[in-house]
Short mmCIF file of C-alpha atoms in Angstrom, two decimals:
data_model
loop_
_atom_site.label_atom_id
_atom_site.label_comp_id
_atom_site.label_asym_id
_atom_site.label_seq_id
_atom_site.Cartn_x
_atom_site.Cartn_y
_atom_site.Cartn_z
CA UNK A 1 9.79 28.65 -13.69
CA UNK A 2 11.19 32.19 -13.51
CA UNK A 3 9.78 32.97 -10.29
CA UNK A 4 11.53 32.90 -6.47
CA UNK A 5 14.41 29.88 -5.86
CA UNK A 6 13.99 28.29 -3.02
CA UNK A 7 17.07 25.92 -1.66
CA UNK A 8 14.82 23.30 0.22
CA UNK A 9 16.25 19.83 2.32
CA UNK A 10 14.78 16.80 4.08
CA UNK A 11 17.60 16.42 5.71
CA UNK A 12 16.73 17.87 9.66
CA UNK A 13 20.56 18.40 10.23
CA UNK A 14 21.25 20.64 7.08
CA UNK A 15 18.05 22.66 7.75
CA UNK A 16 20.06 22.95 11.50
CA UNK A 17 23.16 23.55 10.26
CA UNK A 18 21.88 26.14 7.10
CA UNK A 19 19.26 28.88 8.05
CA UNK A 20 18.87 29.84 4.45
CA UNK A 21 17.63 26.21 3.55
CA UNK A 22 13.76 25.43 4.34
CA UNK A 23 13.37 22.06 6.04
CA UNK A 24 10.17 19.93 4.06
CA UNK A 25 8.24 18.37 6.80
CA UNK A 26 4.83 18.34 8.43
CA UNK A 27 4.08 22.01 9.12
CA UNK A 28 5.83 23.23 5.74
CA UNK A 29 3.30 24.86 3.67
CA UNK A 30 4.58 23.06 0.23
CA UNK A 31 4.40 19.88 2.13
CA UNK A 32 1.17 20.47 3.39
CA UNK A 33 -0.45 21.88 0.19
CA UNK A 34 1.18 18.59 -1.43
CA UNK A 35 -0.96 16.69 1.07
CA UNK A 36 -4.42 18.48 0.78
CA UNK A 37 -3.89 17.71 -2.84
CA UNK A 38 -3.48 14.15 -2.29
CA UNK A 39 -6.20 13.61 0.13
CA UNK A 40 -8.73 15.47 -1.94
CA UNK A 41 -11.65 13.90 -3.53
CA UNK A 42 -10.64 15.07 -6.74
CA UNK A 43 -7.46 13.79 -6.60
CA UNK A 44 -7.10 11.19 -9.56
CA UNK A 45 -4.27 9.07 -7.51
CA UNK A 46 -6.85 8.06 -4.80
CA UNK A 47 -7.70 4.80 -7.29
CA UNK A 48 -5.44 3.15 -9.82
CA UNK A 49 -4.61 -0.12 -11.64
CA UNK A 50 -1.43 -1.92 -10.52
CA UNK A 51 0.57 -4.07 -12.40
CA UNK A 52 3.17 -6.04 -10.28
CA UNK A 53 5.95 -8.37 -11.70
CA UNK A 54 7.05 -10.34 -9.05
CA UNK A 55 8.55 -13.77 -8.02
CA UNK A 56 8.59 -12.61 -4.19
CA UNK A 57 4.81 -13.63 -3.53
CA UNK A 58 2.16 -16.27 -5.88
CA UNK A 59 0.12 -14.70 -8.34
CA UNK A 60 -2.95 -12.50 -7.12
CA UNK A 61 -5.57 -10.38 -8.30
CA UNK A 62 -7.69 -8.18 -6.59
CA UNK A 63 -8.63 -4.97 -5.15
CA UNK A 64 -6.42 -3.13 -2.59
CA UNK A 65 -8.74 -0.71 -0.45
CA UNK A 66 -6.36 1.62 2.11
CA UNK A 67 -8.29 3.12 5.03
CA UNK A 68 -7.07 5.56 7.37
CA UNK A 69 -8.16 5.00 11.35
CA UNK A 70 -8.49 7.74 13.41
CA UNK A 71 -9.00 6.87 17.04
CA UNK A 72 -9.22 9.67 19.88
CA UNK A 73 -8.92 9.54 23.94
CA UNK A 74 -6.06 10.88 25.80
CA UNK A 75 -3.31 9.86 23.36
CA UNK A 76 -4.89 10.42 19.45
CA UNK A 77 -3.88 7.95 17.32
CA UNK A 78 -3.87 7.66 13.33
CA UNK A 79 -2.90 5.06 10.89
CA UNK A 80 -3.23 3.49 7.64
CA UNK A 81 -4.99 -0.02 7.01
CA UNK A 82 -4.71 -1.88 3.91
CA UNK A 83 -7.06 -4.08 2.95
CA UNK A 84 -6.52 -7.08 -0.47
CA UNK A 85 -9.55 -8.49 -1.33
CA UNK A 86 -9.14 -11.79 -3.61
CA UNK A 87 -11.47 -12.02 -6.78
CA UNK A 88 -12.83 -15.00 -5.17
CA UNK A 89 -13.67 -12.44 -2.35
CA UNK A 90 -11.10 -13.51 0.22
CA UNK A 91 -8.90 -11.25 2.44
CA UNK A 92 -5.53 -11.32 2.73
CA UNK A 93 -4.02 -9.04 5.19
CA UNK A 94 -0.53 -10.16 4.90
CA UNK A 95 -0.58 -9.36 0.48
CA UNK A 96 -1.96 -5.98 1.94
CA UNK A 97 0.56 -4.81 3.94
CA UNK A 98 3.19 -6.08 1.72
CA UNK A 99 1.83 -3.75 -1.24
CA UNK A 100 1.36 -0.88 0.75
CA UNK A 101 5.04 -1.31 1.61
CA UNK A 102 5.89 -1.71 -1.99
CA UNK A 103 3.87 1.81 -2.78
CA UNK A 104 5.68 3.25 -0.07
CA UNK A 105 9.12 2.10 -1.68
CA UNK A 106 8.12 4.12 -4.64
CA UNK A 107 9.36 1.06 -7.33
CA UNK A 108 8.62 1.46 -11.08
CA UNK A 109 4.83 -0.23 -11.76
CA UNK A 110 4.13 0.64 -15.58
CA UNK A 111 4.52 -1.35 -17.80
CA UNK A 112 3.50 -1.03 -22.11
CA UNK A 113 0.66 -2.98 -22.05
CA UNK A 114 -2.78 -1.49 -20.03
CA UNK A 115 -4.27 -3.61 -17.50
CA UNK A 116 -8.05 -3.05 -17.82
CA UNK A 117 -9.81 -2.23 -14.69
CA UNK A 118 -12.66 -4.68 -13.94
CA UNK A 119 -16.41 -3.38 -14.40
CA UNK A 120 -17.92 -2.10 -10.87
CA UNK A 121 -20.33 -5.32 -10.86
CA UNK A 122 -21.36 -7.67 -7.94
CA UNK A 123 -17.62 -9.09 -7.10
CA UNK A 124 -16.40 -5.27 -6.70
CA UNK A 125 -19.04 -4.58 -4.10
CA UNK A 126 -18.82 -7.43 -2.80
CA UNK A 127 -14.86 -6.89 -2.28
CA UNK A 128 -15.71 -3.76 -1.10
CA UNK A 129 -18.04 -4.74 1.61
CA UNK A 130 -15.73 -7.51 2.69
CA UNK A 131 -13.39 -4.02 2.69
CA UNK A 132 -15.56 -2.04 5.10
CA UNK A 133 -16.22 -4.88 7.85
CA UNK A 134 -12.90 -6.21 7.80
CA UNK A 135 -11.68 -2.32 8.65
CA UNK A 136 -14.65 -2.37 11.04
CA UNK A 137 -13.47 -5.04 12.94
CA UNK A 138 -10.09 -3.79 12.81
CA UNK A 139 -11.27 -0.45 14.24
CA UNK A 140 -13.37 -1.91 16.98
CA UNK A 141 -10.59 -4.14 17.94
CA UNK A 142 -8.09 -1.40 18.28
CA UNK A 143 -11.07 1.03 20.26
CA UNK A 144 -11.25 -2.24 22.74
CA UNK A 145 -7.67 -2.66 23.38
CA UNK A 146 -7.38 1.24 24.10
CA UNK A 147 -10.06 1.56 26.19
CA UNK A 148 -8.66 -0.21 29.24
CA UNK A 149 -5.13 1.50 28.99
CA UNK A 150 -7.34 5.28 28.16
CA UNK A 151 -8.49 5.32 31.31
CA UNK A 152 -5.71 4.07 33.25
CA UNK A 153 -3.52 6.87 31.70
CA UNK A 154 -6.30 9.19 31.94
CA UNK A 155 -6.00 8.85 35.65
CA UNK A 156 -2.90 8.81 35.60
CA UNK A 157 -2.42 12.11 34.09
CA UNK A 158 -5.06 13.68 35.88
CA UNK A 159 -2.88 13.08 39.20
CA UNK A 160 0.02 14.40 37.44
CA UNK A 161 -1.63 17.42 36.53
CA UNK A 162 -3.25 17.95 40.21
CA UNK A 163 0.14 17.52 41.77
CA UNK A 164 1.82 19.69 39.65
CA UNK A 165 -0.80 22.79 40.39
CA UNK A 166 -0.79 21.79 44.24
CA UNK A 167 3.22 22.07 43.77
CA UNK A 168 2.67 25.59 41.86
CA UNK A 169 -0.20 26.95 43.98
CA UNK A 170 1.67 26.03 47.52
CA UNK A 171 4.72 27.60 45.89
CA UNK A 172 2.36 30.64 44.89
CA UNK A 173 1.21 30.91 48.29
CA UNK A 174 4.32 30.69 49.69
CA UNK A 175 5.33 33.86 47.64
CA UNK A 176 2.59 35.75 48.48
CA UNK A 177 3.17 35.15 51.97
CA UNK A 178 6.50 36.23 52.20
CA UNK A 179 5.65 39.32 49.87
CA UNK A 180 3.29 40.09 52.72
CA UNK A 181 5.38 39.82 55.37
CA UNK A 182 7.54 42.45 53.77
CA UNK A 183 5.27 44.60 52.86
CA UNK A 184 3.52 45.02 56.22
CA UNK A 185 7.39 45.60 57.94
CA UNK A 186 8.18 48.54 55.57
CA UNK A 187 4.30 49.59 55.71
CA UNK A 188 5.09 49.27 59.65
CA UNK A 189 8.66 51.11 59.44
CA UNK A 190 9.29 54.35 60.74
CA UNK A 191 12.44 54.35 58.11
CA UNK A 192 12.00 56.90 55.12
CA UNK A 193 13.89 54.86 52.98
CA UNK A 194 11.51 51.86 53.65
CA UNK A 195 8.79 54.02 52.92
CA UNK A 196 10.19 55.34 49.95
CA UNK A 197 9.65 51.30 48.24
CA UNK A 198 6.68 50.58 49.49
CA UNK A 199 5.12 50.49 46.01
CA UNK A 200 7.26 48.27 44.41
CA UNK A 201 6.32 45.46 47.13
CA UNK A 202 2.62 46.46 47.19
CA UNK A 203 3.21 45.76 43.13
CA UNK A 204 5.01 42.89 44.08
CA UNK A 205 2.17 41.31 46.27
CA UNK A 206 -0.45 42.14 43.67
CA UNK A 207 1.23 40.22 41.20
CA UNK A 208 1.81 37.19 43.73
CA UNK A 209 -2.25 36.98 44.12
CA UNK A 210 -2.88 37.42 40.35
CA UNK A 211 -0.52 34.44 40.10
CA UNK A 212 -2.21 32.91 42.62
CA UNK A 213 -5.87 33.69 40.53
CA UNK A 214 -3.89 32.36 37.25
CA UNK A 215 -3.16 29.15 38.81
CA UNK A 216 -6.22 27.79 39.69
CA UNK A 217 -7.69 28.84 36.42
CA UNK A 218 -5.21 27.44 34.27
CA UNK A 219 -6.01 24.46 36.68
CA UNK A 220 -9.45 24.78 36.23
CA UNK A 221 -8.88 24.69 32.11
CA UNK A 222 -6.49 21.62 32.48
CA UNK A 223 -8.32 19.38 34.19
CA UNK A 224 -11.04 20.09 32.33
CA UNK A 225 -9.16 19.23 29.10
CA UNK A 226 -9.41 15.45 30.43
CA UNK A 227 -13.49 15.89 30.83
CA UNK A 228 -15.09 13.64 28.20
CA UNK A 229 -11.78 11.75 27.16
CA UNK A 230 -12.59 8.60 28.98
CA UNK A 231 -14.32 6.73 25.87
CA UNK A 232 -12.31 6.70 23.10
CA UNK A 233 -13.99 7.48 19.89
CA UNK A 234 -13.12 5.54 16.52
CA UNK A 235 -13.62 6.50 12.77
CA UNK A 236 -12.65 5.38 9.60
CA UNK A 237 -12.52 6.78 5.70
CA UNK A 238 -11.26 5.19 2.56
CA UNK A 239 -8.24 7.01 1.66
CA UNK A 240 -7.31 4.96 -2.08
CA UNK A 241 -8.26 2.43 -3.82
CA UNK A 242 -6.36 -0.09 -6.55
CA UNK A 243 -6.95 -2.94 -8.92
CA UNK A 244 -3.82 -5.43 -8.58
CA UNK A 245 -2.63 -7.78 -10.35
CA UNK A 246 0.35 -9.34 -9.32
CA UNK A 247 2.43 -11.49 -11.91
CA UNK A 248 5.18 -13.58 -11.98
CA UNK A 249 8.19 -11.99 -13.76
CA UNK A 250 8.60 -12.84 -17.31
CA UNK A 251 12.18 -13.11 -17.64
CA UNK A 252 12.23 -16.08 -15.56
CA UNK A 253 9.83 -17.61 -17.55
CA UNK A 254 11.29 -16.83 -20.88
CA UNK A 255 14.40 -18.08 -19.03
CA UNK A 256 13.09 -21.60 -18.08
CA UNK A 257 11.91 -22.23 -21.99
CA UNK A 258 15.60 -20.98 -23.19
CA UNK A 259 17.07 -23.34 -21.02
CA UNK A 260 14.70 -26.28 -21.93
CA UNK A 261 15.10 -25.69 -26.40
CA UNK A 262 17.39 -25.27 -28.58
CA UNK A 263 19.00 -21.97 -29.54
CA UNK A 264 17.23 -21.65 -32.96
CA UNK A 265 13.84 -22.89 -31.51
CA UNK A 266 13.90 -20.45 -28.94
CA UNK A 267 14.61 -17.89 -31.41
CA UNK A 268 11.61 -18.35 -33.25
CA UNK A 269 9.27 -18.78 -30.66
CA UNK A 270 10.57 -15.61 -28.97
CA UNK A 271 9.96 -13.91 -31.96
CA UNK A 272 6.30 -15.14 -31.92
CA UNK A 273 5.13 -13.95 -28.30
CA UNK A 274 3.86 -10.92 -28.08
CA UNK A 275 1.57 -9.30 -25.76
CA UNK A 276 -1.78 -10.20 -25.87
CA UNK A 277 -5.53 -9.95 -24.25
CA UNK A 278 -6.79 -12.80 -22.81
CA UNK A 279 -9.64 -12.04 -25.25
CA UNK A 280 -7.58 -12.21 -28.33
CA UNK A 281 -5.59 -15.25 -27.21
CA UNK A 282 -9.08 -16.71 -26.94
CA UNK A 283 -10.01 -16.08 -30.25
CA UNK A 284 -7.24 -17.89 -31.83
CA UNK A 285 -9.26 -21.47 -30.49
CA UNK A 286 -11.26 -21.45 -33.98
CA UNK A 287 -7.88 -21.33 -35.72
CA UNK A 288 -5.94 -24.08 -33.30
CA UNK A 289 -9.06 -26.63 -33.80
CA UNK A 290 -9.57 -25.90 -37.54
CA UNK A 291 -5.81 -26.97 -38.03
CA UNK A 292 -5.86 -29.98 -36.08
CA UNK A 293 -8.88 -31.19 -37.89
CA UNK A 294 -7.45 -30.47 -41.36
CA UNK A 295 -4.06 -32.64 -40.08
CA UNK A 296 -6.44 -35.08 -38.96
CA UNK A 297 -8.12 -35.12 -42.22
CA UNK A 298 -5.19 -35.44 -44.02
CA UNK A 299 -3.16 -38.54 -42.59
CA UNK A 300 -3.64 -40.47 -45.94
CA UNK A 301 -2.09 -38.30 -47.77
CA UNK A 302 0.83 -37.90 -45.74
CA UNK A 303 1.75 -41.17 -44.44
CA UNK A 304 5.30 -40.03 -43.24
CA UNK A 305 3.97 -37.02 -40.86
CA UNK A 306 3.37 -37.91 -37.46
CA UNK A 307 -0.18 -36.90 -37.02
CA UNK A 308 -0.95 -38.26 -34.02
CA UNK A 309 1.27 -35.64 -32.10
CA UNK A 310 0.08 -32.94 -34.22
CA UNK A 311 -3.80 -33.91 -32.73
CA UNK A 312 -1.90 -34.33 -29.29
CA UNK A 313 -0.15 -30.69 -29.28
CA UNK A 314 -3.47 -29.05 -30.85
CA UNK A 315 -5.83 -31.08 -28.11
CA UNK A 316 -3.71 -29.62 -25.26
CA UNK A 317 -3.05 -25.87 -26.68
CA UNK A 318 -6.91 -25.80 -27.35
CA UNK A 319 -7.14 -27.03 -23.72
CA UNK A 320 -5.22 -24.17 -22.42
CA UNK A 321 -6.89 -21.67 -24.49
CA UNK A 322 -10.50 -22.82 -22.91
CA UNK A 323 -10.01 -20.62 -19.94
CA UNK A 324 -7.42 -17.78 -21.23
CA UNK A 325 -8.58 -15.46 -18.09
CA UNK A 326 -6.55 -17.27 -15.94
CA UNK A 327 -3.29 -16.33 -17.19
CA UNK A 328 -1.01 -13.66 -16.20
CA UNK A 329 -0.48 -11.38 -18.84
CA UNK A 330 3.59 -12.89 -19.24
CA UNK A 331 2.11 -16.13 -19.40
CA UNK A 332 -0.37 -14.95 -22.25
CA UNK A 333 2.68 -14.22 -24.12
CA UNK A 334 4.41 -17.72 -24.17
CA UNK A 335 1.19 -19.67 -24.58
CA UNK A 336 0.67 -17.19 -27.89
CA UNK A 337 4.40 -18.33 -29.27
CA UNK A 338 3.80 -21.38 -28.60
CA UNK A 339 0.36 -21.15 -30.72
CA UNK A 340 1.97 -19.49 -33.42
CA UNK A 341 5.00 -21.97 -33.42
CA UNK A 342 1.88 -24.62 -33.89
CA UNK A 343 0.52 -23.18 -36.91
CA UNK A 344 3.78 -22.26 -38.25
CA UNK A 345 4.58 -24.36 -40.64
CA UNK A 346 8.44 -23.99 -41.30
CA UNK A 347 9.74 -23.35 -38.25
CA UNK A 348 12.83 -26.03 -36.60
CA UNK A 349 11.74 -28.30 -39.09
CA UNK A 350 8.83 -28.09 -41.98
CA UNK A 351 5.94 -29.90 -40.09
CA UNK A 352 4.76 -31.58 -43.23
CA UNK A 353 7.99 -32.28 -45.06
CA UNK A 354 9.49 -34.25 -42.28
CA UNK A 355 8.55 -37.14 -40.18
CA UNK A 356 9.65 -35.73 -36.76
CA UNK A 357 7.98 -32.04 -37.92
CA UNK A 358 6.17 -31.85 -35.05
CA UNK A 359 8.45 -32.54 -32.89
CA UNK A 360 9.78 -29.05 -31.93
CA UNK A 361 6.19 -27.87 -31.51
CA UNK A 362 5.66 -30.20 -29.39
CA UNK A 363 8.52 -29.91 -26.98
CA UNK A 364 7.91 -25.63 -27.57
CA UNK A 365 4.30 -26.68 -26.54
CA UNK A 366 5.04 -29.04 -23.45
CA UNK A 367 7.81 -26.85 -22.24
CA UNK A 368 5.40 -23.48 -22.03
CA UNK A 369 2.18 -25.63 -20.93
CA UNK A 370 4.79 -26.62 -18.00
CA UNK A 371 5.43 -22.77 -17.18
CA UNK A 372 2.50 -21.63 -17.17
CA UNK A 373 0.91 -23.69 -14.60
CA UNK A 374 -0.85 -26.62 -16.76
CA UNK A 375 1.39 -29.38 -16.64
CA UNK A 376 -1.63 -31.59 -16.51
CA UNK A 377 -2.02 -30.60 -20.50
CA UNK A 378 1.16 -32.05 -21.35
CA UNK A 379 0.80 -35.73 -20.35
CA UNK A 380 -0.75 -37.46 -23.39
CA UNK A 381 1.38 -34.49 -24.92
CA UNK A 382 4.26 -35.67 -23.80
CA UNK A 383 3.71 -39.39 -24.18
CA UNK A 384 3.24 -38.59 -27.94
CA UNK A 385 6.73 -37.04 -28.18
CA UNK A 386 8.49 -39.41 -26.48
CA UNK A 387 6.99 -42.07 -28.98
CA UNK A 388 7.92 -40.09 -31.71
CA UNK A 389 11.30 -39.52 -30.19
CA UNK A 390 11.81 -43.60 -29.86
CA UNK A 391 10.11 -43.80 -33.11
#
């Protein structure tokens, strides 16, 4: 911190305009000591877990593997290749590019709640593999469609180079000649004076046959730089690798069930979502069933509570919790408010001290089963309500 300032820029035309300032780029040795860190082995960015909010692309979950190609012949090239492997082991090369232009836009990704990586088991190596031969393919595809145009410019700049030694040696020769011609007149002249430089153009001439000597090997070491360039040679190495999740946005979805209940309902089931594992969302399924049964068990004794939709909304939330992996984290939080709207007891209205008690846990219910994908949950759901509605 107290050592040497130094005034630094990206910007090409300050570093122009400015001597003092040191321009950041390729070549730089911060910038390049930046990048040997990066591209180490030891580097801990090369893998990470992403968590993406998003309503720009559907939900998706899987690993992102980026490769760099390297392919050689007379024009070198290098670039990066993403790869998105699906869960279900699918790859998707458009989700790929589109998050290695997100990483590139450098936009916010963490969030308070961790996204556990999966374990390394049969569905990582098998994304993997999937990984390797659809960069494979890739490479050998690209090696193919330089081939033909390699040699074709190889040619072509062989012939440049030979004509443009033929122009230099001819032009070579031509000086020698004429430095030749001179000398031999003043080595032929009776004039003292003539005499007297004689050196310099014997100096002169020498230095017109080294050039002539310099040209051909410099030639020689040209042409020779296109020897063995006519295949063009491919590699590949895995440069990073990510777990991603992509979600839809919350606020949208929190926005939908605001719109859809009342101000005081959405209050309190606001209040109750919180984020949550798909694990411990699971859990509460013992506590969802147990309550419906005691409802159940109880419809004698209260004659005036609609049970009915009380089994209906416990049936479908225990329904949604049968599979709780499927959810996106945001959705994990509305399905657990509208479970804990379900067993609370006075919430819009006391669920056993009223006959339409249930009624605001089961629109809370219907309306987040909608959002979250399972509308198929809220039909008996649904029909209930409406009965108890008309009712």
């Amino acid at each position: 911190r107290e050592g040497a300032v130094r005034h630094v820029t990206f910007d090409l035309p300050i570093a122009l305009q400015r001597e003092e300032i040191e321009f950041l780029a390729f070549g730089h040795p911060i910038v390049d000591a930046l990048v040997d860190r990066v591209r180490s082995t030891e580097y801990g960015g090369r893998t990470s877990v992403r968590r993406i909010l998003t309503d720009e692309i559907p939900r998706a979950r899987g690993w992102l593997f980026i490769y760099e190609l390297e392919l050689g012949g007379l024009s070198p090239r290098r670039q990066l290749l993403p790869v998105f492997v699906h869960l279900d082991g699918r790859v998707d090369a458009e989700l790929a590019q589109w998050l290695l232009a997100r990483s590139m836009s450098l936009r916010q990704e963490s969030f308070q709640d961790e996204l556990a990586i999966p374990d390394h088991d049969e569905r990582f190596e098998g994304a993997l593999l999937a990984a390797e031969n659809e960069t494979v393919t890739t490479l050998l595809d690209l090696q193919a469609d330089m081939q033909a145009v390699n040699l074709e410019r190889l040619e072509e700049e062989r012939r440049k180079r030979e004509r443009f030694y033929n122009y230099r040696s001819i032009a070579a020769e031509e000086k020698r000649a004429a430095n030749h011609r001179t000398y031999d007149r003043l080595l032929n002249s009776p004039e003292p004076d003539d005499r007297r430089i004689l050196p310099v153009w014997q100096k002169n001439l020498e230095q017109a046959e080294h050039m002539i000597t310099l040209i051909e090997e410099e030639r020689v070491e040209r042409l020779s730089e296109l020897d063995g360039r006519e295949q063009v040679t491919a590699q590949h190495q895995l440069f990073a690798a990510s777990y991603v999740s992509v979600e839809p946005d919350p606020a949208p979805l929190f926005a939908q069930a605001e719109a859809a209940l009342t101000p005081s309902m959405f209050s309190t089931f606001k209040g109750l979502c919180k984020p949550v594992s798909a694990f411990n969302l699971a859990s509460l399924l013992p506590t969802i069933e147990k309550r419906r049964r005691d409802l159940v068990a109880m419809a004698e004794k209260l004659p005036a509570v609609d049970i009915p939709l009380a089994a209906a909304i416990g049936e479908s939330l225990e329904a949604a919790l049968a599979d709780c992996d499927v959810y996106a984290p945001s959705e994990r939080e509305l399905l657990l408010g509208a479970v804990q709207y379900f067993l609370l007891l006075d919430d819009e209205d006391h669920d056993l001290k009223a006959p339409d008690g249930f009624v605001d846990d089961a629109r809370v219910a219907a309306i987040v089963l909608d959002v979250v994908g399972r509308p198929e949950l809220t039909v008996n759901l649904k029909g209930a309500y409406e009965n108890a509605v008309a009712g």
